mmCIF file of C-alpha atoms in Angstrom:
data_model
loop_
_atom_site.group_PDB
_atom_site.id
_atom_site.type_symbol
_atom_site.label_atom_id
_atom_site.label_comp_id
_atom_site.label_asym_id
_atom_site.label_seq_id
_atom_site.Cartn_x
_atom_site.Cartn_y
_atom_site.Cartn_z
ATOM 1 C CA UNK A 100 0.749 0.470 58.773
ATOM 2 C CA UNK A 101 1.959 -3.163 58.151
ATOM 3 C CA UNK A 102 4.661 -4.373 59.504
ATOM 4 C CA UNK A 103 4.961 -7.107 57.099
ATOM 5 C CA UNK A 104 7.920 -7.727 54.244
ATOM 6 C CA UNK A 105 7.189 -5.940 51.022
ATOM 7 C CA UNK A 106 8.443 -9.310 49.268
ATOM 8 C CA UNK A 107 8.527 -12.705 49.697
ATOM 9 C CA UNK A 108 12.465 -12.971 48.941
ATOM 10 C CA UNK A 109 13.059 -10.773 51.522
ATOM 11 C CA UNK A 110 12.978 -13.105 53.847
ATOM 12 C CA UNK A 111 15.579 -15.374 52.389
ATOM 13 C CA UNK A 112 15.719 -18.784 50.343
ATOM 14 C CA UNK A 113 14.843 -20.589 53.088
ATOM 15 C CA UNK A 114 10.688 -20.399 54.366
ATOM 16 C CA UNK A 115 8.487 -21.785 56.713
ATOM 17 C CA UNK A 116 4.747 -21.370 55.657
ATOM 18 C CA UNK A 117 1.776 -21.836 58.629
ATOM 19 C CA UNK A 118 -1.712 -21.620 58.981
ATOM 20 C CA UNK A 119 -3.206 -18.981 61.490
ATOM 21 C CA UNK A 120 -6.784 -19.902 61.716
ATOM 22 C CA UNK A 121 -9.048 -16.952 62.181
ATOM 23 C CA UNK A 122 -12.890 -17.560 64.246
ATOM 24 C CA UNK A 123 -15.801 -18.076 61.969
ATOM 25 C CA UNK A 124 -17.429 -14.513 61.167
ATOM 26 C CA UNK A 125 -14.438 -12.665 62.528
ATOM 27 C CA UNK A 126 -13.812 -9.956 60.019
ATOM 28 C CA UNK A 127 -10.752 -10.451 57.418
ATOM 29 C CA UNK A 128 -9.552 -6.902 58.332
ATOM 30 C CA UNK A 129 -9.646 -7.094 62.208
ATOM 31 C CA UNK A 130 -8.054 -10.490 61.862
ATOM 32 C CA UNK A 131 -4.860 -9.426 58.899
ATOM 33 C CA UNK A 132 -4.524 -6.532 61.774
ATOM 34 C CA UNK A 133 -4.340 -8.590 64.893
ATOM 35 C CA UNK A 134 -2.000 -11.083 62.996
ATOM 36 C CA UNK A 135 0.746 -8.067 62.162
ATOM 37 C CA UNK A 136 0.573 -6.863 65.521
ATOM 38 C CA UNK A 137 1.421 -10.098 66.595
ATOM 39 C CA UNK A 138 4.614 -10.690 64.610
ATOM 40 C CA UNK A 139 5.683 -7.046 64.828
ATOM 41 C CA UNK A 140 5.616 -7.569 69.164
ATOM 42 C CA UNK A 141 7.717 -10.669 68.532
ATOM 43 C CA UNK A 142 9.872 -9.099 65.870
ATOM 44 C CA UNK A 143 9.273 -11.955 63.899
ATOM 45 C CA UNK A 144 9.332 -11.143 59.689
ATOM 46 C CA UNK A 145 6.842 -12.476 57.536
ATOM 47 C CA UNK A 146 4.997 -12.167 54.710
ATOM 48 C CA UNK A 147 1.212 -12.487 54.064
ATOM 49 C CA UNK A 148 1.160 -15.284 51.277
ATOM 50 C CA UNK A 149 -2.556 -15.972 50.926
ATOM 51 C CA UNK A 150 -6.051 -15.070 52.721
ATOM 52 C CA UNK A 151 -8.615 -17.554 51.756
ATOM 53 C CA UNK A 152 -12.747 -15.931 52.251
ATOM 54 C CA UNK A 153 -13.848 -19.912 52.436
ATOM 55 C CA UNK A 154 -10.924 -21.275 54.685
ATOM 56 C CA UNK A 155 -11.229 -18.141 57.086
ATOM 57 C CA UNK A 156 -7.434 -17.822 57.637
ATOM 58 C CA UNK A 157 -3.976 -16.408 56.753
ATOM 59 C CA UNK A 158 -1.116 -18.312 55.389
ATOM 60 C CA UNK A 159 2.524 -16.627 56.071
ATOM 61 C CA UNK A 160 5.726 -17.356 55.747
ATOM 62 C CA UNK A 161 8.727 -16.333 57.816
ATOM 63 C CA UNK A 162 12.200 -16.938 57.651
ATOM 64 C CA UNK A 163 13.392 -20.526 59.103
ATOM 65 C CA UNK A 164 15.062 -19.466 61.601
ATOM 66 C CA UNK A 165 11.833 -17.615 63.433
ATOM 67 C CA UNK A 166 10.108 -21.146 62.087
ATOM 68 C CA UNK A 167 9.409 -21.879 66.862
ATOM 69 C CA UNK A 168 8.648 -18.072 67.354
ATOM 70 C CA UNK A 169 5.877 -18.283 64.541
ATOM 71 C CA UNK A 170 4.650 -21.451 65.793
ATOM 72 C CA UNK A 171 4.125 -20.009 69.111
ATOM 73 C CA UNK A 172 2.084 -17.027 68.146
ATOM 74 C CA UNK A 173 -0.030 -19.943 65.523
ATOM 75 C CA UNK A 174 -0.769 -21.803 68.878
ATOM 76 C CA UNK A 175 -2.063 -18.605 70.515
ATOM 77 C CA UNK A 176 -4.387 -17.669 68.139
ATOM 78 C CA UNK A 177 -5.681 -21.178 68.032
ATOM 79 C CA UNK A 178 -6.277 -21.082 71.269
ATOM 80 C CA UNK A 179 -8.945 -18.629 70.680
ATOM 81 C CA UNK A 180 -10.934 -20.658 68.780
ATOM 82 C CA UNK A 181 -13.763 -23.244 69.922
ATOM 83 C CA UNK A 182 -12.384 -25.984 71.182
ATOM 84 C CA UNK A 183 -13.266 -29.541 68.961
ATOM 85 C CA UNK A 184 -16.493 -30.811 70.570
ATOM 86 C CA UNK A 185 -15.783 -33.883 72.510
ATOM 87 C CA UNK A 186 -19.736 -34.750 73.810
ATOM 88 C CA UNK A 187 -20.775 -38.216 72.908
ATOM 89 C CA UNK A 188 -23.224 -38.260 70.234
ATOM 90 C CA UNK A 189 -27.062 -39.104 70.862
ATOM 91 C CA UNK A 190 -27.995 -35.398 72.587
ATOM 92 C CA UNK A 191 -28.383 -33.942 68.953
ATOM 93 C CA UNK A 192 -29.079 -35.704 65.783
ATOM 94 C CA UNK A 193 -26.893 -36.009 63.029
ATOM 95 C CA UNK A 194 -28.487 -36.325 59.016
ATOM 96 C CA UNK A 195 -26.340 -38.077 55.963
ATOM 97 C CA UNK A 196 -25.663 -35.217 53.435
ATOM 98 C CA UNK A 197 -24.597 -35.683 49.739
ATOM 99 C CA UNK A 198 -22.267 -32.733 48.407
ATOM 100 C CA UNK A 199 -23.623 -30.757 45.495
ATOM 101 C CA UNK A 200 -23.699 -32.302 42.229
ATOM 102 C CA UNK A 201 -20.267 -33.357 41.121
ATOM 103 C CA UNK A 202 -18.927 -33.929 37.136
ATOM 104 C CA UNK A 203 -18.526 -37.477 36.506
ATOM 105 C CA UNK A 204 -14.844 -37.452 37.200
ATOM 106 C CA UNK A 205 -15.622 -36.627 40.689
ATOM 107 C CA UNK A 206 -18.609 -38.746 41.152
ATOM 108 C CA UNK A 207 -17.231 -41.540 42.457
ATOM 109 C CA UNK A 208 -15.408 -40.402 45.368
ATOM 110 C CA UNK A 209 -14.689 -41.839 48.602
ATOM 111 C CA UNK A 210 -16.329 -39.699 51.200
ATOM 112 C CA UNK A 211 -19.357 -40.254 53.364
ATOM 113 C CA UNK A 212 -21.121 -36.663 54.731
ATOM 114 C CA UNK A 213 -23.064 -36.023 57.301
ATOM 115 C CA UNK A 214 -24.785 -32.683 59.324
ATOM 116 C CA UNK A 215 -24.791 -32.928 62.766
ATOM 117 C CA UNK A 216 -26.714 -30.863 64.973
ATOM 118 C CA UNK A 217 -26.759 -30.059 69.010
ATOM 119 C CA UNK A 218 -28.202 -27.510 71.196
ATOM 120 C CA UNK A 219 -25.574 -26.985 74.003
ATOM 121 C CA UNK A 220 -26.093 -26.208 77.585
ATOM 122 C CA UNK A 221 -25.519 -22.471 77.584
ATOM 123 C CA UNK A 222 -28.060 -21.934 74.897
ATOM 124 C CA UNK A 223 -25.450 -21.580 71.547
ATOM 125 C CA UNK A 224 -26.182 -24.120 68.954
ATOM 126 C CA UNK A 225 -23.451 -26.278 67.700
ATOM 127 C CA UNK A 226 -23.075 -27.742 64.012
ATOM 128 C CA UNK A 227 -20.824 -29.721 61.989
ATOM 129 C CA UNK A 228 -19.981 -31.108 58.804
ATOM 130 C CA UNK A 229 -18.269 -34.359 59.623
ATOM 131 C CA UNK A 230 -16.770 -36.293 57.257
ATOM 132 C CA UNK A 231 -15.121 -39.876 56.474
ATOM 133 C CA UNK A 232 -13.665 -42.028 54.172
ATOM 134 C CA UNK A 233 -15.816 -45.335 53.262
ATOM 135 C CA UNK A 234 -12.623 -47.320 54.863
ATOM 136 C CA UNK A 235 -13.391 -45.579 58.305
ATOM 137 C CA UNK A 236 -9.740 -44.817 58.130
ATOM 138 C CA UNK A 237 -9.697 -41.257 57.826
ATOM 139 C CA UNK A 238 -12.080 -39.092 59.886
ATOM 140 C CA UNK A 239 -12.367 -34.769 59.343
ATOM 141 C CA UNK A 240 -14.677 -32.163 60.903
ATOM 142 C CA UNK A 241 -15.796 -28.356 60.183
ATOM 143 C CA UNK A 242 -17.219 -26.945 63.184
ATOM 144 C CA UNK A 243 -19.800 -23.685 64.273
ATOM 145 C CA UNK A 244 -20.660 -22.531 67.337
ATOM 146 C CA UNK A 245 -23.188 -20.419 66.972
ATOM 147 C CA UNK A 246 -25.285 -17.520 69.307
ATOM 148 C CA UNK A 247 -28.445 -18.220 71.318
ATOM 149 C CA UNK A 248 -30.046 -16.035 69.622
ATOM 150 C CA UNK A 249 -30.567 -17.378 66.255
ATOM 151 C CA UNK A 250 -28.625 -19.174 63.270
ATOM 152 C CA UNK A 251 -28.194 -21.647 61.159
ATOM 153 C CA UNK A 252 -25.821 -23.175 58.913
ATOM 154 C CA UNK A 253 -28.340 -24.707 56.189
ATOM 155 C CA UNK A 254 -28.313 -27.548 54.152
ATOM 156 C CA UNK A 255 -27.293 -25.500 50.949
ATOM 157 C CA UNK A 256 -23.966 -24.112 52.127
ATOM 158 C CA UNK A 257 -23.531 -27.590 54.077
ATOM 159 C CA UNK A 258 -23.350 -29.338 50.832
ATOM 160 C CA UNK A 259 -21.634 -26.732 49.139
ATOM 161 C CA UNK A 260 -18.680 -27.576 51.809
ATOM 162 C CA UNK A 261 -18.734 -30.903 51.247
ATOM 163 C CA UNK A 262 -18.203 -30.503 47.410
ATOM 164 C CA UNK A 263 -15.362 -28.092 48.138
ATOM 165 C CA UNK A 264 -14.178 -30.868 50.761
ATOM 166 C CA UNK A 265 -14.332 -33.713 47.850
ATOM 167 C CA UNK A 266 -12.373 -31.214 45.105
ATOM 168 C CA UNK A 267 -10.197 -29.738 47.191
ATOM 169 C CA UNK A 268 -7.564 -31.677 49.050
ATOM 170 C CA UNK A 269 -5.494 -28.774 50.530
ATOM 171 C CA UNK A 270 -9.039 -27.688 51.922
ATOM 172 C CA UNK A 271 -9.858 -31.535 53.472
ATOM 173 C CA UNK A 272 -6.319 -32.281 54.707
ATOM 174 C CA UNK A 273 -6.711 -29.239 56.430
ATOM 175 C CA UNK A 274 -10.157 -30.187 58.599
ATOM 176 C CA UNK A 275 -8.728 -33.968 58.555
ATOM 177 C CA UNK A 276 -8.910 -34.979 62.421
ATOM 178 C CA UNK A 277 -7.153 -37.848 64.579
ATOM 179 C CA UNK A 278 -9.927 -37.263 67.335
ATOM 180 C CA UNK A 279 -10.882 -41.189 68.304
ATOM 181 C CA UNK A 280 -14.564 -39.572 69.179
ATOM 182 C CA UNK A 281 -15.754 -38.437 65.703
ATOM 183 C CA UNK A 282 -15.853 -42.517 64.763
ATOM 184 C CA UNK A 283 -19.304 -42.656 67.494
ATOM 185 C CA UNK A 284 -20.540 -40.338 65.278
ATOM 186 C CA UNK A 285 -21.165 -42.613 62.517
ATOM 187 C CA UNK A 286 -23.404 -45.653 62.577
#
């Protein structure tokens, strides 16, 4: 049973909408469940505005006045996600990565992709698709951690990210970092 609203206006004209980030591969189902369980504990109303397969999230919206409770229970579930890798770079090896063929609207774009690539100290395998402007102004990540025991993000879905990450600004603002560390990244 849900304990979300049945409609958007029932919770009132005025909405705040968030972001609850859900861990790569976790499954949409588990995650929708853990999410309503959440807000029902802190008697907190919301509704479930979108669930996006690429973005691997939920947006909601709650009523303004629950805008700090809802924030709260966002910053716990974040903190179950990997933290942003912070190594310097040099112990894996990173590779320049064009996005998937774009129309000719698109083709001149701004961004600068690359794959990066490092085998961590307990065994997992870490990968990202960092990203920048050609200003060096504006710096974004998407990160895996992956198991020991096998798996790879390939070059295919890789550049099929990046394309999404050139068309799709709600999609790049949202993996758009301030970390000063992803700039050592590039040469």
């Amino acid at each position: 049973m849900s304990h979300a609203s049945a409609h958007l206006d029932d919770l009132g004209a005025n909405r705040f909408r968030l972001w609850l980030r859900s861990p790569w591969g976790a499954p949409d189902v588990e995650f929708a469940y853990k999410v309503d369980q959440a807000f029902a504990q802190a008697h907190v109303p919301y509704f479930p505005i979108a669930a996006h397969a690429w973005h691997t999230g939920l947006e909601v919206a709650v009523p303004e006045p629950f805008a700090a409770q809802a924030s709260a229970i966002q910053h716990r579930f974040e903190e179950d996600l990997p933290r942003p890798h912070t190594s310097s770079p040099g112990r894996g090896f990173r590779r320049d990565l064009l996005p998937q063929r774009l129309s000719k609207s698109h083709a001149d774009h701004p961004w600068v992709f690359c794959h990066y690539q490092e085998k961590l100290p307990d065994g997992r395998q870490y990968q990202a698709l960092l990203f920048r402007d050609q200003k060096r102004t504006t710096f974004g990540r998407r990160e895996w951690v992956l198991p020991a025991t096998g798996g790879r993000i390939g070059e295919p879905a890789m550049r099929k990210l990046a394309w999404r990450i050139v068309m799709d600004p709600e999609l790049r603002n949202e993996l758009l970092s301030d970390d000063p560390s992803l700039h050592d990244f590039w040469p």
